mmCIF file of N, CA and C in Angstrom:
data_model
loop_
_atom_site.group_PDB
_atom_site.id
_atom_site.type_symbol
_atom_site.label_atom_id
_atom_site.label_comp_id
_atom_site.label_asym_id
_atom_site.label_seq_id
_atom_site.Cartn_x
_atom_site.Cartn_y
_atom_site.Cartn_z
ATOM 1 N N UNK A 1500 -11.177 4.532 45.542
ATOM 2 C CA UNK A 1500 -12.212 5.422 43.929
ATOM 3 C C UNK A 1500 -10.598 5.206 43.155
ATOM 4 N N UNK A 1501 -9.652 5.395 43.914
ATOM 5 C CA UNK A 1501 -7.892 5.729 42.879
ATOM 6 C C UNK A 1501 -7.622 4.243 42.216
ATOM 7 N N UNK A 1502 -7.779 3.722 42.597
ATOM 8 C CA UNK A 1502 -7.395 2.535 42.006
ATOM 9 C C UNK A 1502 -8.195 2.353 41.036
ATOM 10 N N UNK A 1503 -9.417 2.681 41.114
ATOM 11 C CA UNK A 1503 -10.425 1.916 39.733
ATOM 12 C C UNK A 1503 -9.764 3.394 38.842
ATOM 13 N N UNK A 1504 -9.743 4.739 39.535
ATOM 14 C CA UNK A 1504 -9.162 5.690 38.677
ATOM 15 C C UNK A 1504 -8.093 4.993 37.368
ATOM 16 N N UNK A 1505 -7.117 4.709 38.030
ATOM 17 C CA UNK A 1505 -5.706 4.624 37.767
ATOM 18 C C UNK A 1505 -5.639 2.652 36.792
ATOM 19 N N UNK A 1506 -6.477 1.817 37.165
ATOM 20 C CA UNK A 1506 -7.027 1.240 36.065
ATOM 21 C C UNK A 1506 -7.705 1.223 34.923
ATOM 22 N N UNK A 1507 -8.172 2.271 35.369
ATOM 23 C CA UNK A 1507 -9.148 2.906 33.935
ATOM 24 C C UNK A 1507 -7.793 2.988 33.093
ATOM 25 N N UNK A 1508 -6.801 4.206 33.403
ATOM 26 C CA UNK A 1508 -5.797 4.830 32.485
ATOM 27 C C UNK A 1508 -5.178 3.904 31.776
ATOM 28 N N UNK A 1509 -4.949 2.504 32.991
ATOM 29 C CA UNK A 1509 -3.447 1.401 32.279
ATOM 30 C C UNK A 1509 -4.383 1.029 31.667
ATOM 31 N N UNK A 1510 -5.925 0.429 31.491
ATOM 32 C CA UNK A 1510 -6.835 0.137 30.356
ATOM 33 C C UNK A 1510 -6.764 0.814 28.926
ATOM 34 N N UNK A 1511 -7.155 2.081 29.352
ATOM 35 C CA UNK A 1511 -7.026 3.392 28.212
ATOM 36 C C UNK A 1511 -5.572 2.943 27.327
ATOM 37 N N UNK A 1512 -4.546 2.843 28.348
ATOM 38 C CA UNK A 1512 -3.072 3.080 27.785
ATOM 39 C C UNK A 1512 -2.768 1.762 26.851
ATOM 40 N N UNK A 1513 -3.417 1.177 27.433
ATOM 41 C CA UNK A 1513 -2.787 -0.540 26.817
ATOM 42 C C UNK A 1513 -3.235 -1.043 25.397
ATOM 43 N N UNK A 1514 -4.864 -0.004 25.439
ATOM 44 C CA UNK A 1514 -5.711 -0.274 24.022
ATOM 45 C C UNK A 1514 -5.006 0.547 23.024
ATOM 46 N N UNK A 1515 -4.500 2.018 23.489
ATOM 47 C CA UNK A 1515 -4.093 2.912 22.678
ATOM 48 C C UNK A 1515 -3.012 2.542 21.941
ATOM 49 N N UNK A 1516 -1.828 1.466 23.009
ATOM 50 C CA UNK A 1516 -0.184 1.163 22.812
ATOM 51 C C UNK A 1516 -1.015 0.265 21.319
ATOM 52 N N UNK A 1517 -1.793 -0.620 21.617
ATOM 53 C CA UNK A 1517 -2.415 -2.273 20.852
ATOM 54 C C UNK A 1517 -3.164 -1.233 19.633
ATOM 55 N N UNK A 1518 -2.969 -0.352 19.439
ATOM 56 C CA UNK A 1518 -3.954 0.110 18.613
ATOM 57 C C UNK A 1518 -2.733 0.415 17.312
ATOM 58 N N UNK A 1519 -1.679 1.326 18.104
ATOM 59 C CA UNK A 1519 -0.856 1.768 17.689
ATOM 60 C C UNK A 1519 -0.093 0.906 16.699
ATOM 61 N N UNK A 1520 -0.326 -0.297 17.344
ATOM 62 C CA UNK A 1520 1.248 -1.715 17.537
ATOM 63 C C UNK A 1520 0.565 -1.720 15.951
ATOM 64 N N UNK A 1521 -0.845 -2.114 15.696
ATOM 65 C CA UNK A 1521 -1.369 -2.999 14.630
ATOM 66 C C UNK A 1521 -1.763 -1.903 13.291
ATOM 67 N N UNK A 1522 -0.974 -1.135 14.035
ATOM 68 C CA UNK A 1522 -0.987 0.289 12.644
ATOM 69 C C UNK A 1522 0.538 -0.337 11.220
ATOM 70 N N UNK A 1523 -0.089 -0.171 10.099
ATOM 71 C CA UNK A 1523 0.304 -0.378 9.172
ATOM 72 C C UNK A 1523 0.414 0.795 8.183
ATOM 73 N N UNK A 1524 1.124 0.740 7.497
ATOM 74 C CA UNK A 1524 1.718 1.138 6.113
ATOM 75 C C UNK A 1524 1.284 0.510 4.987
ATOM 76 N N UNK A 1525 0.014 -0.104 4.830
ATOM 77 C CA UNK A 1525 -0.108 -1.144 3.307
ATOM 78 C C UNK A 1525 -1.043 -0.302 2.611
ATOM 79 N N UNK A 1526 -0.958 -0.934 1.509
ATOM 80 C CA UNK A 1526 -1.898 -0.099 0.890
ATOM 81 C C UNK A 1526 -2.482 -1.057 -0.965
ATOM 82 N N UNK A 1527 -3.576 -0.784 -0.891
ATOM 83 C CA UNK A 1527 -3.951 -1.607 -2.527
ATOM 84 C C UNK A 1527 -4.078 -0.721 -3.182
ATOM 85 N N UNK A 1528 -4.000 -1.370 -5.211
ATOM 86 C CA UNK A 1528 -3.733 -0.501 -6.065
ATOM 87 C C UNK A 1528 -4.097 -1.937 -7.031
ATOM 88 N N UNK A 1529 -4.860 -1.024 -7.989
ATOM 89 C CA UNK A 1529 -5.692 -1.920 -9.412
ATOM 90 C C UNK A 1529 -5.007 -1.382 -10.482
ATOM 91 N N UNK A 1530 -4.660 -2.316 -11.105
ATOM 92 C CA UNK A 1530 -3.985 -1.606 -12.895
ATOM 93 C C UNK A 1530 -4.652 -2.205 -13.834
ATOM 94 N N UNK A 1531 -4.727 -1.985 -14.398
ATOM 95 C CA UNK A 1531 -5.262 -2.539 -15.662
ATOM 96 C C UNK A 1531 -5.075 -2.813 -16.803
ATOM 97 N N UNK A 1532 -4.735 -3.491 -17.527
ATOM 98 C CA UNK A 1532 -3.805 -3.715 -18.370
ATOM 99 C C UNK A 1532 -4.152 -3.952 -19.831
ATOM 100 N N UNK A 1533 -5.816 -3.757 -19.685
ATOM 101 C CA UNK A 1533 -6.754 -3.641 -21.092
ATOM 102 C C UNK A 1533 -6.618 -2.669 -22.019
ATOM 103 N N UNK A 1534 -7.479 -2.800 -23.127
ATOM 104 C CA UNK A 1534 -7.270 -1.451 -23.648
ATOM 105 C C UNK A 1534 -8.549 -1.139 -23.878
ATOM 106 N N UNK A 1535 -9.267 -1.804 -22.810
ATOM 107 C CA UNK A 1535 -10.555 -0.861 -22.716
ATOM 108 C C UNK A 1535 -11.200 -1.274 -21.331
ATOM 109 N N UNK A 1536 -11.712 -0.005 -20.618
ATOM 110 C CA UNK A 1536 -11.822 -0.082 -19.171
ATOM 111 C C UNK A 1536 -12.482 -1.173 -18.331
ATOM 112 N N UNK A 1537 -11.742 -0.932 -17.312
ATOM 113 C CA UNK A 1537 -12.795 -2.268 -16.610
ATOM 114 C C UNK A 1537 -13.770 -1.860 -15.700
ATOM 115 N N UNK A 1538 -15.000 -1.879 -15.568
ATOM 116 C CA UNK A 1538 -15.777 -2.003 -14.455
ATOM 117 C C UNK A 1538 -15.759 -2.309 -12.667
ATOM 118 N N UNK A 1539 -16.940 -2.252 -12.379
ATOM 119 C CA UNK A 1539 -17.358 -2.954 -10.950
ATOM 120 C C UNK A 1539 -16.087 -3.636 -10.367
ATOM 121 N N UNK A 1540 -14.534 -3.081 -10.398
ATOM 122 C CA UNK A 1540 -13.804 -3.378 -9.802
ATOM 123 C C UNK A 1540 -13.386 -4.180 -8.431
ATOM 124 N N UNK A 1541 -13.934 -4.883 -7.802
ATOM 125 C CA UNK A 1541 -13.706 -5.886 -5.978
ATOM 126 C C UNK A 1541 -12.543 -6.354 -5.916
ATOM 127 N N UNK A 1542 -12.265 -6.265 -5.262
ATOM 128 C CA UNK A 1542 -10.737 -7.137 -4.229
ATOM 129 C C UNK A 1542 -10.974 -7.596 -3.272
ATOM 130 N N UNK A 1543 -11.176 -9.138 -2.563
ATOM 131 C CA UNK A 1543 -11.579 -9.290 -1.334
ATOM 132 C C UNK A 1543 -10.649 -10.044 -1.018
ATOM 133 N N UNK A 1544 -10.694 -10.599 0.730
ATOM 134 C CA UNK A 1544 -9.816 -11.895 1.151
ATOM 135 C C UNK A 1544 -10.714 -12.111 1.831
ATOM 136 N N UNK A 1545 -10.414 -13.027 2.224
ATOM 137 C CA UNK A 1545 -10.424 -14.093 2.927
ATOM 138 C C UNK A 1545 -12.268 -13.624 3.480
ATOM 139 N N UNK A 1546 -13.306 -13.385 1.968
ATOM 140 C CA UNK A 1546 -14.664 -13.100 1.742
ATOM 141 C C UNK A 1546 -14.652 -11.876 2.364
ATOM 142 N N UNK A 1547 -13.640 -11.290 2.820
ATOM 143 C CA UNK A 1547 -14.164 -9.151 2.958
ATOM 144 C C UNK A 1547 -14.001 -8.309 2.180
ATOM 145 N N UNK A 1548 -14.582 -7.659 1.715
ATOM 146 C CA UNK A 1548 -14.237 -6.840 0.414
ATOM 147 C C UNK A 1548 -12.956 -5.738 0.961
ATOM 148 N N UNK A 1549 -12.049 -5.885 -0.104
ATOM 149 C CA UNK A 1549 -11.119 -4.822 0.611
ATOM 150 C C UNK A 1549 -11.540 -3.272 0.089
ATOM 151 N N UNK A 1550 -10.901 -3.778 -1.266
ATOM 152 C CA UNK A 1550 -11.242 -2.823 -1.689
ATOM 153 C C UNK A 1550 -12.172 -2.754 -2.983
ATOM 154 N N UNK A 1551 -13.186 -1.252 -3.185
ATOM 155 C CA UNK A 1551 -14.021 -1.626 -4.981
ATOM 156 C C UNK A 1551 -13.935 0.208 -5.681
ATOM 157 N N UNK A 1552 -14.026 -0.089 -6.754
ATOM 158 C CA UNK A 1552 -13.509 0.920 -7.898
ATOM 159 C C UNK A 1552 -14.496 0.609 -8.570
ATOM 160 N N UNK A 1553 -15.113 1.850 -9.229
ATOM 161 C CA UNK A 1553 -16.978 1.602 -10.375
ATOM 162 C C UNK A 1553 -15.561 1.459 -11.555
ATOM 163 N N UNK A 1554 -15.057 1.742 -11.943
ATOM 164 C CA UNK A 1554 -13.904 1.990 -13.123
ATOM 165 C C UNK A 1554 -12.468 1.836 -13.259
ATOM 166 N N UNK A 1555 -11.708 1.284 -13.793
ATOM 167 C CA UNK A 1555 -10.181 1.801 -13.953
ATOM 168 C C UNK A 1555 -10.086 1.917 -15.649
ATOM 169 N N UNK A 1556 -9.820 2.732 -16.149
ATOM 170 C CA UNK A 1556 -9.457 3.401 -17.374
ATOM 171 C C UNK A 1556 -7.963 2.152 -17.462
ATOM 172 N N UNK A 1557 -8.460 2.290 -19.354
ATOM 173 C CA UNK A 1557 -7.503 1.540 -20.005
ATOM 174 C C UNK A 1557 -5.637 2.281 -19.840
ATOM 175 N N UNK A 1558 -5.057 0.827 -19.739
ATOM 176 C CA UNK A 1558 -3.496 0.839 -19.068
ATOM 177 C C UNK A 1558 -3.265 2.113 -18.577
ATOM 178 N N UNK A 1559 -3.758 1.912 -16.996
ATOM 179 C CA UNK A 1559 -3.641 3.005 -15.820
ATOM 180 C C UNK A 1559 -4.454 2.368 -14.430
ATOM 181 N N UNK A 1560 -4.243 2.512 -13.990
ATOM 182 C CA UNK A 1560 -4.044 1.913 -12.340
ATOM 183 C C UNK A 1560 -5.276 3.149 -11.524
ATOM 184 N N UNK A 1561 -6.128 2.571 -10.532
ATOM 185 C CA UNK A 1561 -7.471 3.011 -10.330
ATOM 186 C C UNK A 1561 -6.518 3.374 -8.735
ATOM 187 N N UNK A 1562 -6.694 4.472 -7.457
ATOM 188 C CA UNK A 1562 -6.749 5.258 -6.722
ATOM 189 C C UNK A 1562 -6.369 3.921 -5.774
ATOM 190 N N UNK A 1563 -5.473 4.851 -4.815
ATOM 191 C CA UNK A 1563 -4.980 3.909 -2.938
ATOM 192 C C UNK A 1563 -5.724 3.546 -2.271
ATOM 193 N N UNK A 1564 -5.749 2.343 -1.857
ATOM 194 C CA UNK A 1564 -7.030 1.997 -0.314
ATOM 195 C C UNK A 1564 -5.513 2.124 0.308
ATOM 196 N N UNK A 1565 -6.054 2.190 2.086
ATOM 197 C CA UNK A 1565 -5.081 2.123 2.669
ATOM 198 C C UNK A 1565 -5.766 1.059 3.106
ATOM 199 N N UNK A 1566 -5.062 -0.213 3.961
ATOM 200 C CA UNK A 1566 -5.294 -1.579 4.065
ATOM 201 C C UNK A 1566 -4.840 -1.591 5.708
ATOM 202 N N UNK A 1567 -5.743 -1.954 6.623
ATOM 203 C CA UNK A 1567 -5.383 -2.151 8.142
ATOM 204 C C UNK A 1567 -5.884 -3.789 8.439
ATOM 205 N N UNK A 1568 -6.316 -4.367 7.346
ATOM 206 C CA UNK A 1568 -6.651 -5.399 7.725
ATOM 207 C C UNK A 1568 -5.897 -6.686 7.651
ATOM 208 N N UNK A 1569 -5.902 -7.818 8.328
ATOM 209 C CA UNK A 1569 -4.577 -8.997 8.469
ATOM 210 C C UNK A 1569 -5.131 -9.723 6.688
ATOM 211 N N UNK A 1570 -4.086 -10.055 6.159
ATOM 212 C CA UNK A 1570 -4.077 -10.501 4.342
ATOM 213 C C UNK A 1570 -3.609 -11.512 4.348
ATOM 214 N N UNK A 1571 -4.584 -12.724 3.651
ATOM 215 C CA UNK A 1571 -3.880 -14.125 3.812
ATOM 216 C C UNK A 1571 -3.082 -13.821 2.366
ATOM 217 N N UNK A 1572 -2.688 -14.874 1.687
ATOM 218 C CA UNK A 1572 -2.204 -14.891 0.418
ATOM 219 C C UNK A 1572 -3.141 -15.153 -0.791
ATOM 220 N N UNK A 1573 -4.502 -15.157 -0.968
ATOM 221 C CA UNK A 1573 -5.254 -15.859 -1.817
ATOM 222 C C UNK A 1573 -6.309 -14.629 -1.457
ATOM 223 N N UNK A 1574 -6.235 -13.539 -2.808
ATOM 224 C CA UNK A 1574 -7.149 -12.673 -3.315
ATOM 225 C C UNK A 1574 -8.061 -13.270 -4.199
ATOM 226 N N UNK A 1575 -9.608 -12.593 -4.363
ATOM 227 C CA UNK A 1575 -10.416 -12.818 -5.617
ATOM 228 C C UNK A 1575 -10.795 -11.456 -6.095
ATOM 229 N N UNK A 1576 -11.133 -11.387 -7.241
ATOM 230 C CA UNK A 1576 -11.007 -9.994 -7.851
ATOM 231 C C UNK A 1576 -11.606 -9.986 -8.710
ATOM 232 N N UNK A 1577 -12.961 -9.325 -8.691
ATOM 233 C CA UNK A 1577 -13.607 -9.803 -9.638
ATOM 234 C C UNK A 1577 -14.168 -8.241 -10.748
ATOM 235 N N UNK A 1578 -13.887 -7.962 -11.709
ATOM 236 C CA UNK A 1578 -14.474 -6.397 -12.715
ATOM 237 C C UNK A 1578 -15.426 -7.654 -13.963
ATOM 238 N N UNK A 1579 -15.616 -6.669 -14.697
ATOM 239 C CA UNK A 1579 -16.345 -6.784 -15.964
ATOM 240 C C UNK A 1579 -15.563 -5.818 -17.169
ATOM 241 N N UNK A 1580 -15.739 -6.274 -18.248
ATOM 242 C CA UNK A 1580 -15.259 -5.923 -19.124
ATOM 243 C C UNK A 1580 -15.573 -5.792 -20.381
ATOM 244 N N UNK A 1581 -15.956 -5.224 -20.838
ATOM 245 C CA UNK A 1581 -16.529 -4.828 -22.581
ATOM 246 C C UNK A 1581 -16.671 -6.669 -22.790
ATOM 247 N N UNK A 1582 -18.036 -6.908 -23.349
ATOM 248 C CA UNK A 1582 -18.243 -8.131 -23.640
ATOM 249 C C UNK A 1582 -17.670 -9.146 -23.631
ATOM 250 N N UNK A 1583 -17.091 -9.313 -22.056
ATOM 251 C CA UNK A 1583 -17.494 -10.295 -21.428
ATOM 252 C C UNK A 1583 -18.106 -10.676 -20.059
ATOM 253 N N UNK A 1584 -19.317 -9.806 -19.647
ATOM 254 C CA UNK A 1584 -19.378 -10.166 -18.517
ATOM 255 C C UNK A 1584 -18.335 -9.756 -17.412
ATOM 256 N N UNK A 1585 -18.647 -10.480 -16.402
ATOM 257 C CA UNK A 1585 -18.279 -10.565 -15.041
ATOM 258 C C UNK A 1585 -17.163 -11.903 -14.964
ATOM 259 N N UNK A 1586 -16.009 -11.330 -14.736
ATOM 260 C CA UNK A 1586 -15.393 -12.136 -14.823
ATOM 261 C C UNK A 1586 -14.760 -12.196 -12.910
ATOM 262 N N UNK A 1587 -14.554 -13.566 -13.051
ATOM 263 C CA UNK A 1587 -13.835 -13.445 -11.677
ATOM 264 C C UNK A 1587 -12.783 -14.638 -10.806
ATOM 265 N N UNK A 1588 -11.633 -13.509 -10.666
ATOM 266 C CA UNK A 1588 -10.050 -14.469 -10.394
ATOM 267 C C UNK A 1588 -9.516 -14.792 -10.008
ATOM 268 N N UNK A 1589 -8.980 -15.432 -8.903
ATOM 269 C CA UNK A 1589 -8.635 -15.606 -7.564
ATOM 270 C C UNK A 1589 -6.610 -15.458 -7.989
ATOM 271 N N UNK A 1590 -5.980 -14.175 -7.785
ATOM 272 C CA UNK A 1590 -4.603 -13.699 -7.564
ATOM 273 C C UNK A 1590 -3.998 -14.604 -5.903
ATOM 274 N N UNK A 1591 -2.673 -15.142 -6.567
ATOM 275 C CA UNK A 1591 -2.285 -15.444 -5.130
ATOM 276 C C UNK A 1591 -0.329 -14.717 -4.985
ATOM 277 N N UNK A 1592 -0.363 -13.926 -3.893
ATOM 278 C CA UNK A 1592 0.826 -13.430 -3.218
ATOM 279 C C UNK A 1592 2.112 -14.571 -2.890
ATOM 280 N N UNK A 1593 3.403 -14.426 -2.883
ATOM 281 C CA UNK A 1593 4.365 -15.341 -3.065
ATOM 282 C C UNK A 1593 4.018 -15.877 -0.855
ATOM 283 N N UNK A 1594 3.252 -16.226 -0.479
ATOM 284 C CA UNK A 1594 2.732 -15.931 1.468
ATOM 285 C C UNK A 1594 1.923 -15.233 1.344
ATOM 286 N N UNK A 1595 1.170 -15.149 3.111
ATOM 287 C CA UNK A 1595 0.589 -14.211 3.671
ATOM 288 C C UNK A 1595 1.687 -12.971 3.739
ATOM 289 N N UNK A 1596 0.654 -11.795 3.563
ATOM 290 C CA UNK A 1596 1.365 -10.610 3.686
ATOM 291 C C UNK A 1596 1.445 -10.051 5.061
ATOM 292 N N UNK A 1597 3.043 -9.727 5.335
ATOM 293 C CA UNK A 1597 3.182 -9.949 6.787
ATOM 294 C C UNK A 1597 2.494 -9.157 7.322
ATOM 295 N N UNK A 1598 2.427 -9.380 8.905
ATOM 296 C CA UNK A 1598 1.610 -7.775 9.423
ATOM 297 C C UNK A 1598 2.696 -6.996 9.229
ATOM 298 N N UNK A 1599 3.458 -6.931 9.132
ATOM 299 C CA UNK A 1599 4.892 -5.931 9.594
ATOM 300 C C UNK A 1599 5.304 -5.350 8.087
ATOM 301 N N UNK A 1600 4.092 -5.886 6.494
ATOM 302 C CA UNK A 1600 4.635 -5.377 5.462
ATOM 303 C C UNK A 1600 4.331 -3.782 5.443
ATOM 304 N N UNK A 1601 5.091 -2.928 4.490
ATOM 305 C CA UNK A 1601 4.926 -1.484 4.498
ATOM 306 C C UNK A 1601 5.421 -1.369 2.509
ATOM 307 N N UNK A 1602 4.264 -1.327 2.243
ATOM 308 C CA UNK A 1602 4.524 -1.333 0.945
ATOM 309 C C UNK A 1602 2.525 -1.561 -0.253
ATOM 310 N N UNK A 1603 2.702 -1.741 -1.171
ATOM 311 C CA UNK A 1603 1.661 -1.975 -2.089
ATOM 312 C C UNK A 1603 1.987 -3.110 -2.426
ATOM 313 N N UNK A 1604 0.503 -3.854 -2.391
ATOM 314 C CA UNK A 1604 -0.802 -4.828 -2.949
ATOM 315 C C UNK A 1604 -0.657 -4.576 -3.956
ATOM 316 N N UNK A 1605 0.174 -4.674 -5.009
ATOM 317 C CA UNK A 1605 -0.651 -4.549 -6.727
ATOM 318 C C UNK A 1605 -0.904 -5.288 -6.986
ATOM 319 N N UNK A 1606 -2.527 -5.175 -7.877
ATOM 320 C CA UNK A 1606 -3.175 -6.221 -8.563
ATOM 321 C C UNK A 1606 -3.542 -5.916 -10.528
ATOM 322 N N UNK A 1607 -2.721 -6.539 -10.839
ATOM 323 C CA UNK A 1607 -2.483 -6.109 -12.348
ATOM 324 C C UNK A 1607 -3.773 -7.171 -13.248
ATOM 325 N N UNK A 1608 -4.985 -5.900 -13.101
ATOM 326 C CA UNK A 1608 -5.806 -7.287 -14.631
ATOM 327 C C UNK A 1608 -5.156 -7.167 -15.834
ATOM 328 N N UNK A 1609 -5.756 -8.303 -16.412
ATOM 329 C CA UNK A 1609 -4.996 -8.829 -17.623
ATOM 330 C C UNK A 1609 -5.916 -8.987 -18.930
ATOM 331 N N UNK A 1610 -6.451 -9.190 -20.141
ATOM 332 C CA UNK A 1610 -7.760 -9.710 -21.192
ATOM 333 C C UNK A 1610 -8.250 -10.821 -20.001
ATOM 334 N N UNK A 1611 -7.604 -11.755 -19.695
ATOM 335 C CA UNK A 1611 -8.315 -12.751 -19.004
ATOM 336 C C UNK A 1611 -7.796 -13.137 -17.456
ATOM 337 N N UNK A 1612 -6.790 -12.276 -16.866
ATOM 338 C CA UNK A 1612 -6.368 -12.894 -15.973
ATOM 339 C C UNK A 1612 -5.800 -11.916 -14.751
ATOM 340 N N UNK A 1613 -5.847 -12.155 -13.765
ATOM 341 C CA UNK A 1613 -5.330 -11.084 -12.824
ATOM 342 C C UNK A 1613 -4.227 -11.238 -12.553
ATOM 343 N N UNK A 1614 -2.732 -10.836 -12.061
ATOM 344 C CA UNK A 1614 -1.760 -11.274 -10.935
ATOM 345 C C UNK A 1614 -1.799 -9.901 -9.647
ATOM 346 N N UNK A 1615 -0.831 -11.143 -8.678
ATOM 347 C CA UNK A 1615 -0.762 -9.587 -7.061
ATOM 348 C C UNK A 1615 0.568 -10.469 -7.261
ATOM 349 N N UNK A 1616 1.357 -8.726 -6.691
ATOM 350 C CA UNK A 1616 2.810 -8.412 -6.409
ATOM 351 C C UNK A 1616 2.340 -7.218 -5.315
ATOM 352 N N UNK A 1617 3.692 -8.258 -4.330
ATOM 353 C CA UNK A 1617 3.726 -6.904 -3.221
ATOM 354 C C UNK A 1617 5.088 -6.256 -3.618
ATOM 355 N N UNK A 1618 4.631 -4.868 -3.700
ATOM 356 C CA UNK A 1618 5.662 -3.880 -3.929
ATOM 357 C C UNK A 1618 5.866 -3.347 -2.519
ATOM 358 N N UNK A 1619 7.182 -3.617 -1.841
ATOM 359 C CA UNK A 1619 7.782 -3.043 -0.717
ATOM 360 C C UNK A 1619 8.016 -2.005 -0.677
ATOM 361 N N UNK A 1620 7.911 -0.961 0.107
ATOM 362 C CA UNK A 1620 8.064 0.701 0.149
ATOM 363 C C UNK A 1620 9.766 0.352 0.084
ATOM 364 N N UNK A 1621 10.813 1.430 0.050
ATOM 365 C CA UNK A 1621 11.742 1.545 -0.257
ATOM 366 C C UNK A 1621 12.445 2.718 0.845
ATOM 367 N N UNK A 1622 11.503 3.074 1.136
ATOM 368 C CA UNK A 1622 11.465 3.531 2.525
ATOM 369 C C UNK A 1622 12.769 5.306 2.197
ATOM 370 N N UNK A 1623 12.574 5.538 1.216
ATOM 371 C CA UNK A 1623 14.153 6.274 0.311
ATOM 372 C C UNK A 1623 12.970 7.377 -0.520
ATOM 373 N N UNK A 1624 13.180 8.697 -0.387
ATOM 374 C CA UNK A 1624 12.725 9.893 -1.217
ATOM 375 C C UNK A 1624 13.453 9.829 -2.219
ATOM 376 N N UNK A 1625 12.605 9.507 -3.560
ATOM 377 C CA UNK A 1625 13.536 9.506 -4.675
ATOM 378 C C UNK A 1625 13.155 10.940 -5.732
ATOM 379 N N UNK A 1626 14.301 11.351 -6.624
ATOM 380 C CA UNK A 1626 13.796 12.458 -7.446
ATOM 381 C C UNK A 1626 14.986 12.872 -8.091
ATOM 382 N N UNK A 1627 14.174 12.638 -9.506
ATOM 383 C CA UNK A 1627 15.860 12.790 -10.360
ATOM 384 C C UNK A 1627 15.869 14.614 -10.564
ATOM 385 N N UNK A 1628 15.896 15.198 -9.262
ATOM 386 C CA UNK A 1628 16.382 16.773 -9.623
ATOM 387 C C UNK A 1628 17.686 16.542 -8.998
ATOM 388 N N UNK A 1629 18.598 17.614 -8.628
ATOM 389 C CA UNK A 1629 19.526 17.611 -8.166
ATOM 390 C C UNK A 1629 19.803 17.839 -6.823
ATOM 391 N N UNK A 1630 18.418 18.887 -6.223
ATOM 392 C CA UNK A 1630 18.448 19.066 -5.323
ATOM 393 C C UNK A 1630 18.122 18.093 -4.315
ATOM 394 N N UNK A 1631 17.919 17.117 -4.965
ATOM 395 C CA UNK A 1631 17.624 16.020 -4.020
ATOM 396 C C UNK A 1631 18.731 14.899 -3.466
ATOM 397 N N UNK A 1632 19.678 14.983 -4.320
ATOM 398 C CA UNK A 1632 20.471 14.623 -3.543
ATOM 399 C C UNK A 1632 22.065 15.393 -2.683
ATOM 400 N N UNK A 1633 22.555 15.131 -2.294
ATOM 401 C CA UNK A 1633 23.379 15.123 -0.945
ATOM 402 C C UNK A 1633 24.220 15.314 -1.582
ATOM 403 N N UNK A 1634 25.622 16.920 -1.449
ATOM 404 C CA UNK A 1634 26.738 17.226 -2.259
ATOM 405 C C UNK A 1634 27.302 16.359 -1.021
ATOM 406 N N UNK A 1635 28.606 16.132 -1.532
ATOM 407 C CA UNK A 1635 29.953 15.647 -0.789
ATOM 408 C C UNK A 1635 30.039 16.371 0.156
ATOM 409 N N UNK A 1636 30.147 17.396 0.088
ATOM 410 C CA UNK A 1636 30.770 18.326 1.602
ATOM 411 C C UNK A 1636 29.442 18.930 2.890
ATOM 412 N N UNK A 1637 28.245 18.356 2.039
ATOM 413 C CA UNK A 1637 27.101 18.400 3.150
ATOM 414 C C UNK A 1637 26.927 17.568 4.599
ATOM 415 N N UNK A 1638 26.720 18.635 5.721
ATOM 416 C CA UNK A 1638 27.028 17.425 6.772
ATOM 417 C C UNK A 1638 28.093 17.533 7.589
ATOM 418 N N UNK A 1639 29.097 18.156 6.391
ATOM 419 C CA UNK A 1639 30.840 18.555 7.167
ATOM 420 C C UNK A 1639 30.882 19.970 8.230
ATOM 421 N N UNK A 1640 31.634 20.302 8.811
ATOM 422 C CA UNK A 1640 31.651 21.343 9.422
ATOM 423 C C UNK A 1640 32.320 22.643 8.691
ATOM 424 N N UNK A 1641 33.753 22.044 7.700
ATOM 425 C CA UNK A 1641 33.846 22.593 6.713
ATOM 426 C C UNK A 1641 33.236 22.994 5.450
ATOM 427 N N UNK A 1642 32.677 24.348 5.079
ATOM 428 C CA UNK A 1642 31.942 24.286 4.088
ATOM 429 C C UNK A 1642 32.563 25.425 2.828
ATOM 430 N N UNK A 1643 32.968 24.555 2.125
ATOM 431 C CA UNK A 1643 33.525 24.923 0.890
ATOM 432 C C UNK A 1643 32.844 26.811 0.655
ATOM 433 N N UNK A 1644 34.030 27.642 0.444
ATOM 434 C CA UNK A 1644 34.179 28.936 0.498
ATOM 435 C C UNK A 1644 33.682 30.138 1.225
ATOM 436 N N UNK A 1645 33.156 29.394 2.594
ATOM 437 C CA UNK A 1645 32.916 29.787 3.609
ATOM 438 C C UNK A 1645 34.107 29.403 5.088
ATOM 439 N N UNK A 1646 34.544 28.697 4.827
ATOM 440 C CA UNK A 1646 35.781 28.267 5.699
ATOM 441 C C UNK A 1646 37.148 27.851 6.026
ATOM 442 N N UNK A 1647 37.403 27.480 3.764
ATOM 443 C CA UNK A 1647 38.362 27.438 3.470
ATOM 444 C C UNK A 1647 39.287 28.468 3.225
ATOM 445 N N UNK A 1648 40.706 29.368 3.682
ATOM 446 C CA UNK A 1648 41.563 30.719 3.162
ATOM 447 C C UNK A 1648 41.296 30.369 1.783
#
């Protein structure tokens, strides 16, 4: 009985480790370059719907969606523009999206086409505010005004 329990715990640990290893930080965002809103936006990859949004305002982008699925380099994007009806276009990235990719797959809908971009995360927290930049003395044991004579 104890061998069975140990085997069950080992199987559960292996499944948990596999789930954590496949975890990625990849997002999909759709931008609209048109002067009018586009509606019924759908992004598909390998026949699977990855992203759907009811509408994207003009000159803006839609809400981000996290992706866990494996992604190829070819995406099908569908949308409706006022007066144009349903449009379906294929957008390609410069290669398959690596499993280790950390960033955003950005789709840019134009008047008659769609482009796909891979925007990797920089892993930096950026800010224009002065307190986001460390001072030269930070991290050193001698703090000006406190330890100097």
